[in-house]
């Protein structure tokens, strides 16, 4: 290693930064960081926040139609949790120097992505179960890894989010479990919903590692700790066992235990469908963005009132 005296100052700060990451020291908002590290975190954290907020819409669709008061209260609490997750994450993104207005504008203009999964419709009550079991289940696997991500505010936000996601997953599984023990019609509803959500859930983990443009650098920076394919495989292994408890099946004729690899083999994802949804052409993309824009416009008076109240308080303190 060259003597520190002979190293260019930029290279030195970069080396100190990477050493911290290698030694598992968290990067904090006021620490020096490469511009690309800042940008990658802003991209991922804000996309994650958008996923939480847009993710409220498919389930929000069922709040008034939940089959009992108990189910309604649980669903309402879950959707509120998602709003909370979005807010922690927008705040974490703001610590990197972006503003809430900027991140929201990027969502509304279509510049920022959000998880492909939320562009699918929720026509049946069983979808509330499938979202909890599969969508939250996939999200947890990814987010448990993110509790150890290198950027401090993101990692800390994830700890609470993961606790809440585990409740979400169990409530979803329980909805499906009750349906799976019900009438023939309820059983069919349960299976039909699993069939629709299975493949889009696998897409949540992102493209194959070979097509993942951000992974290599994100792994070096320990923003990501496990690859897209590794997490997807963990998910398949978990669900292939859990679905047996429901007495249901996963819609994949190639799903088969492989005694050699000690993992389940599974079929190929329809990547054309994935990229089509990511590019904005999924079944509900336009509807989702329009709903968010409408909520933003209709919330204008709330933001104005909150800003006026804050200004008044500041005046009183002065
Ligand atoms: N959908 O290089 P890659 C929840 C994009 S919400 C759309 O592998 P990366 C919940 C990717 O952005 C929790 N786009 O990317 C809420 C990249 O494009 P850009 C959701 C996707 O970032 C309500 C390009 O494809 N979880 O739990 O290294 C109700 C190449 O990909 C997707 C998160 O947001 C996708 N599925 O890895 C219920 C987790 N996949 O940005 C539940 C946080 C990939 O370069 N995010 N793309 O233009 C991550 O962990 C990572 O961003 C990903 C992708 C693993 C998703």
CSV table of C-alpha atoms and ligand atoms in Angstrom, one decimal:
chain,number,residue,atom,x,y,z
A,1,UNK,CA,0.0,0.0,0.0
A,2,UNK,CA,1.5,3.4,-0.9
A,3,UNK,CA,2.4,5.8,1.9
A,4,UNK,CA,-0.6,8.1,2.7
A,5,UNK,CA,1.6,11.1,2.0
A,6,UNK,CA,2.0,10.1,-1.7
A,7,UNK,CA,-1.7,9.4,-2.3
A,8,UNK,CA,-3.9,12.0,-4.0
A,9,UNK,CA,-6.4,13.4,-1.5
A,10,UNK,CA,-9.4,12.2,-3.5
A,11,UNK,CA,-8.1,8.7,-3.6
A,12,UNK,CA,-7.4,8.8,0.1
A,13,UNK,CA,-10.9,9.8,1.1
A,14,UNK,CA,-12.3,7.2,-1.2
A,15,UNK,CA,-10.0,4.6,0.4
A,16,UNK,CA,-11.1,5.6,3.9
A,17,UNK,CA,-14.7,5.4,2.8
A,18,UNK,CA,-14.2,1.8,1.4
A,19,UNK,CA,-12.3,0.8,4.5
A,20,UNK,CA,-15.2,1.8,6.6
A,21,UNK,CA,-17.6,-0.2,4.5
A,22,UNK,CA,-15.3,-3.2,4.6
A,23,UNK,CA,-15.1,-3.0,8.4
A,24,UNK,CA,-18.8,-2.8,8.7
A,25,UNK,CA,-18.9,0.9,9.9
A,26,UNK,CA,-22.1,2.6,8.8
A,27,UNK,CA,-21.9,5.6,6.5
A,28,UNK,CA,-23.7,8.5,8.0
A,29,UNK,CA,-25.3,11.6,6.3
A,30,UNK,CA,-22.4,14.0,7.0
A,31,UNK,CA,-19.7,11.5,6.1
A,32,UNK,CA,-17.8,11.9,2.9
A,33,UNK,CA,-19.1,9.6,0.2
A,34,UNK,CA,-18.5,9.1,-3.5
A,35,UNK,CA,-21.1,10.9,-5.6
A,36,UNK,CA,-22.2,7.6,-7.2
A,37,UNK,CA,-22.8,6.0,-3.8
A,38,UNK,CA,-25.0,9.0,-2.9
A,39,UNK,CA,-26.9,8.7,-6.2
A,40,UNK,CA,-27.4,5.0,-6.0
A,41,UNK,CA,-28.8,5.3,-2.5
A,42,UNK,CA,-31.1,8.1,-3.4
A,43,UNK,CA,-32.3,6.0,-6.4
A,44,UNK,CA,-32.9,2.8,-4.4
A,45,UNK,CA,-34.3,4.4,-1.2
A,46,UNK,CA,-36.7,6.7,-3.1
A,47,UNK,CA,-37.8,3.9,-5.3
A,48,UNK,CA,-38.4,1.8,-2.2
A,49,UNK,CA,-40.4,4.7,-0.7
A,50,UNK,CA,-42.5,5.0,-3.8
A,51,UNK,CA,-43.1,1.2,-3.8
A,52,UNK,CA,-44.5,1.5,-0.2
A,53,UNK,CA,-46.8,4.4,-1.1
A,54,UNK,CA,-48.0,3.1,-4.5
A,55,UNK,CA,-48.3,-0.3,-2.8
A,56,UNK,CA,-51.0,1.1,-0.6
A,57,UNK,CA,-53.3,1.4,-3.6
A,58,UNK,CA,-54.0,-2.3,-4.6
A,59,UNK,CA,-54.9,-3.1,-1.0
A,60,UNK,CA,-56.7,0.2,-0.3
A,61,UNK,CA,-59.1,-1.0,-3.0
A,62,UNK,CA,-60.4,-3.6,-0.5
A,63,UNK,CA,-60.7,-1.6,2.7
A,64,UNK,CA,-64.4,-0.8,2.3
A,65,UNK,CA,-65.2,-4.3,1.1
A,66,UNK,CA,-63.3,-6.5,3.6
A,67,UNK,CA,-65.6,-9.3,4.6
A,68,UNK,CA,-65.7,-8.4,8.4
A,69,UNK,CA,-65.0,-5.6,10.8
A,70,UNK,CA,-62.0,-7.5,12.1
A,71,UNK,CA,-60.6,-8.0,8.6
A,72,UNK,CA,-61.2,-4.3,7.8
A,73,UNK,CA,-59.4,-3.2,10.9
A,74,UNK,CA,-56.4,-5.4,10.1
A,75,UNK,CA,-56.2,-4.3,6.5
A,76,UNK,CA,-56.5,-0.6,7.5
A,77,UNK,CA,-53.7,-1.0,10.0
A,78,UNK,CA,-51.5,-2.8,7.3
A,79,UNK,CA,-52.1,0.0,4.7
A,80,UNK,CA,-51.3,2.6,7.4
A,81,UNK,CA,-48.0,0.8,8.2
A,82,UNK,CA,-47.1,1.0,4.5
A,83,UNK,CA,-47.7,4.8,4.6
A,84,UNK,CA,-45.4,4.9,7.6
A,85,UNK,CA,-42.7,2.9,5.8
A,86,UNK,CA,-42.9,5.3,2.9
A,87,UNK,CA,-42.4,8.3,5.2
A,88,UNK,CA,-39.3,6.8,7.0
A,89,UNK,CA,-37.8,6.0,3.6
A,90,UNK,CA,-38.5,9.5,2.1
A,91,UNK,CA,-36.8,10.9,5.2
A,92,UNK,CA,-33.8,8.6,4.8
A,93,UNK,CA,-33.5,9.7,1.2
A,94,UNK,CA,-33.6,13.4,2.3
A,95,UNK,CA,-30.6,12.9,4.5
A,96,UNK,CA,-28.7,12.4,1.2
A,97,UNK,CA,-29.5,15.9,0.0
A,98,UNK,CA,-32.6,15.3,-2.1
A,99,UNK,CA,-35.9,17.0,-1.3
A,100,UNK,CA,-39.3,15.4,-0.9
A,101,UNK,CA,-40.6,17.5,-3.8
A,102,UNK,CA,-37.9,16.2,-6.1
A,103,UNK,CA,-38.5,12.5,-5.3
A,104,UNK,CA,-42.3,12.9,-5.6
A,105,UNK,CA,-41.9,14.8,-8.9
A,106,UNK,CA,-39.7,12.0,-10.2
A,107,UNK,CA,-42.4,9.5,-9.4
A,108,UNK,CA,-45.1,11.6,-11.1
A,109,UNK,CA,-43.0,12.2,-14.2
A,110,UNK,CA,-42.3,8.5,-14.6
A,111,UNK,CA,-38.5,9.1,-14.1
A,112,UNK,CA,-38.4,7.1,-10.9
A,113,UNK,CA,-39.4,3.5,-10.8
A,114,UNK,CA,-41.3,1.6,-8.1
A,115,UNK,CA,-41.8,-2.1,-7.7
A,116,UNK,CA,-43.4,-3.8,-10.7
A,117,UNK,CA,-45.7,-5.8,-8.5
A,118,UNK,CA,-47.9,-2.9,-7.7
A,119,UNK,CA,-49.0,-2.6,-11.3
A,120,UNK,CA,-51.3,-5.7,-11.1
A,121,UNK,CA,-55.0,-5.5,-10.1
A,122,UNK,CA,-56.7,-6.9,-7.1
A,123,UNK,CA,-60.0,-8.2,-8.3
A,124,UNK,CA,-60.6,-10.7,-5.4
A,125,UNK,CA,-60.5,-10.7,-1.6
A,126,UNK,CA,-58.0,-13.6,-1.8
A,127,UNK,CA,-55.6,-11.1,-3.3
A,128,UNK,CA,-55.3,-9.5,0.1
A,129,UNK,CA,-54.0,-12.9,1.3
A,130,UNK,CA,-51.7,-13.4,-1.6
A,131,UNK,CA,-50.2,-10.0,-1.4
A,132,UNK,CA,-49.5,-10.5,2.3
A,133,UNK,CA,-48.0,-14.0,1.9
A,134,UNK,CA,-46.2,-13.6,-1.4
A,135,UNK,CA,-45.5,-9.8,-1.9
A,136,UNK,CA,-44.7,-9.1,1.8
A,137,UNK,CA,-42.9,-12.4,2.0
A,138,UNK,CA,-40.7,-11.4,-1.0
A,139,UNK,CA,-40.2,-7.9,0.4
A,140,UNK,CA,-39.1,-9.3,3.8
A,141,UNK,CA,-36.3,-11.5,2.4
A,142,UNK,CA,-35.0,-8.5,0.6
A,143,UNK,CA,-35.4,-6.1,3.5
A,144,UNK,CA,-33.9,-8.3,6.2
A,145,UNK,CA,-30.7,-8.1,4.1
A,146,UNK,CA,-31.2,-4.3,3.9
A,147,UNK,CA,-31.2,-4.0,7.7
A,148,UNK,CA,-27.4,-4.5,7.3
A,149,UNK,CA,-27.0,-2.1,4.3
A,150,UNK,CA,-24.1,0.3,4.6
A,151,UNK,CA,-26.0,3.6,4.7
A,152,UNK,CA,-27.0,4.1,8.4
A,153,UNK,CA,-30.4,5.9,8.0
A,154,UNK,CA,-31.6,3.3,5.5
A,155,UNK,CA,-30.4,0.3,7.6
A,156,UNK,CA,-32.1,1.7,10.7
A,157,UNK,CA,-35.4,2.4,8.9
A,158,UNK,CA,-35.4,-1.2,7.8
A,159,UNK,CA,-35.3,-2.6,11.3
A,160,UNK,CA,-38.8,-1.4,12.2
A,161,UNK,CA,-40.1,-2.0,8.7
A,162,UNK,CA,-39.1,-5.6,8.9
A,163,UNK,CA,-40.9,-6.2,12.2
A,164,UNK,CA,-44.1,-4.8,10.6
A,165,UNK,CA,-43.7,-6.7,7.4
A,166,UNK,CA,-43.5,-10.0,9.3
A,167,UNK,CA,-47.0,-9.2,10.8
A,168,UNK,CA,-48.1,-8.4,7.2
A,169,UNK,CA,-46.9,-11.7,5.9
A,170,UNK,CA,-48.6,-13.7,8.6
A,171,UNK,CA,-51.9,-11.9,8.2
A,172,UNK,CA,-51.8,-12.6,4.5
A,173,UNK,CA,-51.0,-16.3,5.0
A,174,UNK,CA,-53.8,-16.5,7.6
A,175,UNK,CA,-56.3,-15.1,5.1
A,176,UNK,CA,-55.3,-17.7,2.6
A,177,UNK,CA,-55.3,-20.4,5.2
A,178,UNK,CA,-58.9,-19.6,6.2
A,179,UNK,CA,-60.0,-19.6,2.5
A,180,UNK,CA,-58.2,-22.9,1.9
A,181,UNK,CA,-60.3,-24.5,4.7
A,182,UNK,CA,-63.5,-23.0,3.3
A,183,UNK,CA,-66.1,-23.9,0.7
A,184,UNK,CA,-65.1,-25.2,-2.8
A,185,UNK,CA,-65.6,-21.7,-4.1
A,186,UNK,CA,-63.3,-20.2,-1.4
A,187,UNK,CA,-60.7,-22.8,-2.2
A,188,UNK,CA,-60.8,-22.0,-5.9
A,189,UNK,CA,-60.6,-18.3,-5.1
A,190,UNK,CA,-57.5,-18.9,-3.0
A,191,UNK,CA,-55.8,-21.0,-5.8
A,192,UNK,CA,-56.7,-18.5,-8.5
A,193,UNK,CA,-55.1,-15.7,-6.6
A,194,UNK,CA,-51.9,-17.6,-5.9
A,195,UNK,CA,-51.7,-18.4,-9.6
A,196,UNK,CA,-51.9,-14.7,-10.6
A,197,UNK,CA,-49.5,-13.4,-8.0
A,198,UNK,CA,-46.8,-16.1,-8.1
A,199,UNK,CA,-44.8,-15.0,-11.2
A,200,UNK,CA,-45.1,-11.2,-10.5
A,201,UNK,CA,-43.8,-11.9,-7.0
A,202,UNK,CA,-40.7,-13.6,-8.4
A,203,UNK,CA,-40.1,-10.6,-10.6
A,204,UNK,CA,-39.9,-8.4,-7.5
A,205,UNK,CA,-36.3,-9.5,-6.9
A,206,UNK,CA,-35.3,-7.8,-10.2
A,207,UNK,CA,-33.6,-9.2,-13.3
A,208,UNK,CA,-31.2,-12.1,-13.3
A,209,UNK,CA,-27.8,-11.3,-11.8
A,210,UNK,CA,-26.3,-11.3,-15.3
A,211,UNK,CA,-28.7,-8.5,-16.4
A,212,UNK,CA,-28.6,-6.6,-13.1
A,213,UNK,CA,-26.8,-3.3,-14.0
A,214,UNK,CA,-26.4,-2.0,-10.4
A,215,UNK,CA,-25.6,-5.2,-8.5
A,216,UNK,CA,-21.9,-5.4,-8.9
A,217,UNK,CA,-21.2,-1.9,-7.5
A,218,UNK,CA,-23.9,-2.1,-4.9
A,219,UNK,CA,-22.5,-5.4,-3.6
A,220,UNK,CA,-19.0,-3.8,-3.3
A,221,UNK,CA,-20.5,-0.9,-1.4
A,222,UNK,CA,-22.6,-3.3,0.7
A,223,UNK,CA,-25.8,-1.5,-0.2
A,224,UNK,CA,-26.9,-5.0,-1.4
A,225,UNK,CA,-25.7,-8.0,0.5
A,226,UNK,CA,-27.3,-10.8,-1.5
A,227,UNK,CA,-27.9,-11.0,-5.2
A,228,UNK,CA,-31.2,-10.9,-7.0
A,229,UNK,CA,-31.1,-14.5,-8.0
A,230,UNK,CA,-29.9,-15.7,-4.5
A,231,UNK,CA,-32.8,-14.0,-2.8
A,232,UNK,CA,-35.3,-15.2,-5.4
A,233,UNK,CA,-34.1,-18.8,-4.8
A,234,UNK,CA,-34.5,-18.4,-1.1
A,235,UNK,CA,-38.1,-17.2,-1.7
A,236,UNK,CA,-38.9,-20.1,-4.0
A,237,UNK,CA,-37.6,-22.6,-1.4
A,238,UNK,CA,-39.6,-21.0,1.3
A,239,UNK,CA,-42.9,-20.8,-0.6
A,240,UNK,CA,-42.6,-24.3,-2.1
A,241,UNK,CA,-42.9,-25.7,1.4
A,242,UNK,CA,-45.4,-23.2,2.8
A,243,UNK,CA,-47.9,-23.8,-0.1
A,244,UNK,CA,-48.2,-27.4,1.1
A,245,UNK,CA,-49.6,-26.2,4.4
A,246,UNK,CA,-52.4,-24.4,2.4
A,247,UNK,CA,-53.0,-27.5,0.4
A,248,UNK,CA,-52.6,-25.4,-2.7
A,249,UNK,CA,-50.1,-25.5,-5.6
A,250,UNK,CA,-47.7,-23.0,-7.2
A,251,UNK,CA,-48.4,-22.5,-11.0
A,252,UNK,CA,-45.1,-23.8,-12.2
A,253,UNK,CA,-44.8,-27.3,-13.8
A,254,UNK,CA,-41.0,-27.1,-13.5
A,255,UNK,CA,-41.0,-26.6,-9.7
A,256,UNK,CA,-39.1,-29.6,-8.4
A,257,UNK,CA,-36.9,-30.4,-5.4
A,258,UNK,CA,-33.3,-30.9,-6.5
A,259,UNK,CA,-31.5,-33.2,-4.1
A,260,UNK,CA,-28.1,-32.2,-5.4
A,261,UNK,CA,-28.4,-28.5,-5.1
A,262,UNK,CA,-30.7,-28.8,-2.1
A,263,UNK,CA,-32.9,-26.1,-3.6
A,264,UNK,CA,-36.1,-26.1,-5.7
A,265,UNK,CA,-35.6,-25.8,-9.4
A,266,UNK,CA,-38.2,-23.6,-11.0
A,267,UNK,CA,-39.3,-22.3,-14.5
A,268,UNK,CA,-38.1,-19.3,-16.3
A,269,UNK,CA,-39.7,-15.9,-15.6
A,270,UNK,CA,-41.4,-14.1,-18.5
A,271,UNK,CA,-38.8,-11.3,-18.7
A,272,UNK,CA,-40.7,-9.6,-21.5
A,273,UNK,CA,-43.6,-9.1,-19.2
A,274,UNK,CA,-41.3,-7.8,-16.4
A,275,UNK,CA,-39.6,-5.2,-18.6
A,276,UNK,CA,-42.9,-4.2,-20.1
A,277,UNK,CA,-44.3,-3.5,-16.6
A,278,UNK,CA,-41.2,-1.7,-15.5
A,279,UNK,CA,-41.4,0.5,-18.6
A,280,UNK,CA,-44.9,1.7,-17.6
A,281,UNK,CA,-47.0,-0.6,-19.7
A,282,UNK,CA,-48.4,-3.0,-17.1
A,283,UNK,CA,-52.1,-3.5,-16.4
A,284,UNK,CA,-52.3,-0.7,-13.8
A,285,UNK,CA,-49.3,1.6,-14.3
A,286,UNK,CA,-51.2,4.6,-15.6
A,287,UNK,CA,-54.0,4.2,-13.0
A,288,UNK,CA,-51.4,4.0,-10.1
A,289,UNK,CA,-49.5,7.1,-11.1
A,290,UNK,CA,-52.8,9.0,-11.8
A,291,UNK,CA,-54.0,8.1,-8.3
A,292,UNK,CA,-50.8,9.3,-6.7
A,293,UNK,CA,-50.9,12.6,-8.7
A,294,UNK,CA,-54.5,13.1,-7.6
A,295,UNK,CA,-53.7,12.5,-4.0
A,296,UNK,CA,-50.8,15.0,-4.2
A,297,UNK,CA,-52.9,17.7,-5.7
A,298,UNK,CA,-55.8,17.1,-3.3
A,299,UNK,CA,-53.3,17.2,-0.4
A,300,UNK,CA,-52.0,20.7,-1.3
A,301,UNK,CA,-54.1,22.4,1.4
A,302,UNK,CA,-52.7,20.0,4.1
A,303,UNK,CA,-49.1,20.8,3.1
A,304,UNK,CA,-49.9,24.6,3.1
A,305,UNK,CA,-51.6,24.4,6.5
A,306,UNK,CA,-48.7,22.3,7.9
A,307,UNK,CA,-46.2,24.8,6.6
A,308,UNK,CA,-48.2,27.8,7.9
A,309,UNK,CA,-48.4,26.1,11.4
A,310,UNK,CA,-44.7,25.4,11.4
A,311,UNK,CA,-43.9,29.0,10.4
A,312,UNK,CA,-46.2,30.3,13.2
A,313,UNK,CA,-44.5,28.1,15.8
A,314,UNK,CA,-41.1,29.3,14.7
A,315,UNK,CA,-42.3,32.9,15.1
A,316,UNK,CA,-43.5,32.2,18.6
A,317,UNK,CA,-40.1,30.6,19.5
A,318,UNK,CA,-38.2,33.6,18.1
B,1,LIG,N1,-39.7,-3.4,-10.3
B,1,LIG,O1,-29.6,-3.5,-11.4
B,1,LIG,P1,-30.9,-4.0,-10.8
B,1,LIG,C1,-43.5,-3.5,0.1
B,1,LIG,C2,-35.0,-2.0,-12.0
B,1,LIG,S1,-42.7,-2.4,-0.9
B,1,LIG,C3,-39.3,-2.2,-10.9
B,1,LIG,O2,-30.9,-5.4,-10.3
B,1,LIG,P2,-31.0,-2.9,-8.1
B,1,LIG,C4,-44.9,-3.5,0.1
B,1,LIG,C5,-33.9,-1.4,-11.1
B,1,LIG,O3,-34.5,-0.3,-10.4
B,1,LIG,C6,-41.0,-2.9,-0.9
B,1,LIG,N2,-38.0,-2.0,-11.3
B,1,LIG,O4,-31.4,-2.9,-9.7
B,1,LIG,C7,-45.6,-2.3,0.0
B,1,LIG,C8,-32.9,-1.0,-12.2
B,1,LIG,O5,-33.3,0.2,-12.9
B,1,LIG,P3,-32.7,1.7,-12.5
B,1,LIG,C9,-40.4,-3.0,-2.2
B,1,LIG,C10,-37.1,-2.9,-11.0
B,1,LIG,O6,-31.5,-1.6,-7.6
B,1,LIG,C11,-47.0,-2.3,0.0
B,1,LIG,C12,-33.1,-2.1,-13.2
B,1,LIG,O7,-34.3,-2.7,-13.0
B,1,LIG,N3,-39.0,-3.3,-2.0
B,1,LIG,O8,-42.9,-4.3,0.7
B,1,LIG,O9,-29.6,-3.2,-7.9
B,1,LIG,C13,-47.7,-3.5,0.1
B,1,LIG,C14,-32.0,-3.1,-13.1
B,1,LIG,O10,-32.1,-3.9,-11.8
B,1,LIG,C15,-37.4,-4.1,-10.3
B,1,LIG,C16,-38.0,-2.5,-2.4
B,1,LIG,O11,-38.2,-1.5,-3.0
B,1,LIG,C17,-38.8,-4.3,-10.0
B,1,LIG,N4,-39.2,-5.4,-9.3
B,1,LIG,O12,-31.9,-4.1,-7.5
B,1,LIG,C18,-47.0,-4.7,0.3
B,1,LIG,C19,-36.6,-3.0,-2.1
B,1,LIG,N5,-36.3,-4.8,-10.1
B,1,LIG,O13,-33.1,2.1,-11.1
B,1,LIG,C20,-45.6,-4.7,0.3
B,1,LIG,C21,-35.5,-2.0,-2.3
B,1,LIG,C22,-35.3,-4.1,-10.7
B,1,LIG,O14,-31.2,1.5,-12.6
B,1,LIG,N6,-34.9,-2.2,-3.6
B,1,LIG,N7,-35.8,-3.0,-11.2
B,1,LIG,O15,-33.2,2.6,-13.6
B,1,LIG,C23,-34.0,-3.1,-3.9
B,1,LIG,O16,-33.6,-3.9,-3.1
B,1,LIG,C24,-33.4,-3.1,-5.3
B,1,LIG,O17,-33.6,-1.9,-5.9
B,1,LIG,C25,-33.9,-4.3,-6.2
B,1,LIG,C26,-33.3,-4.1,-7.6
B,1,LIG,C27,-33.5,-5.6,-5.6
B,1,LIG,C28,-35.4,-4.2,-6.3
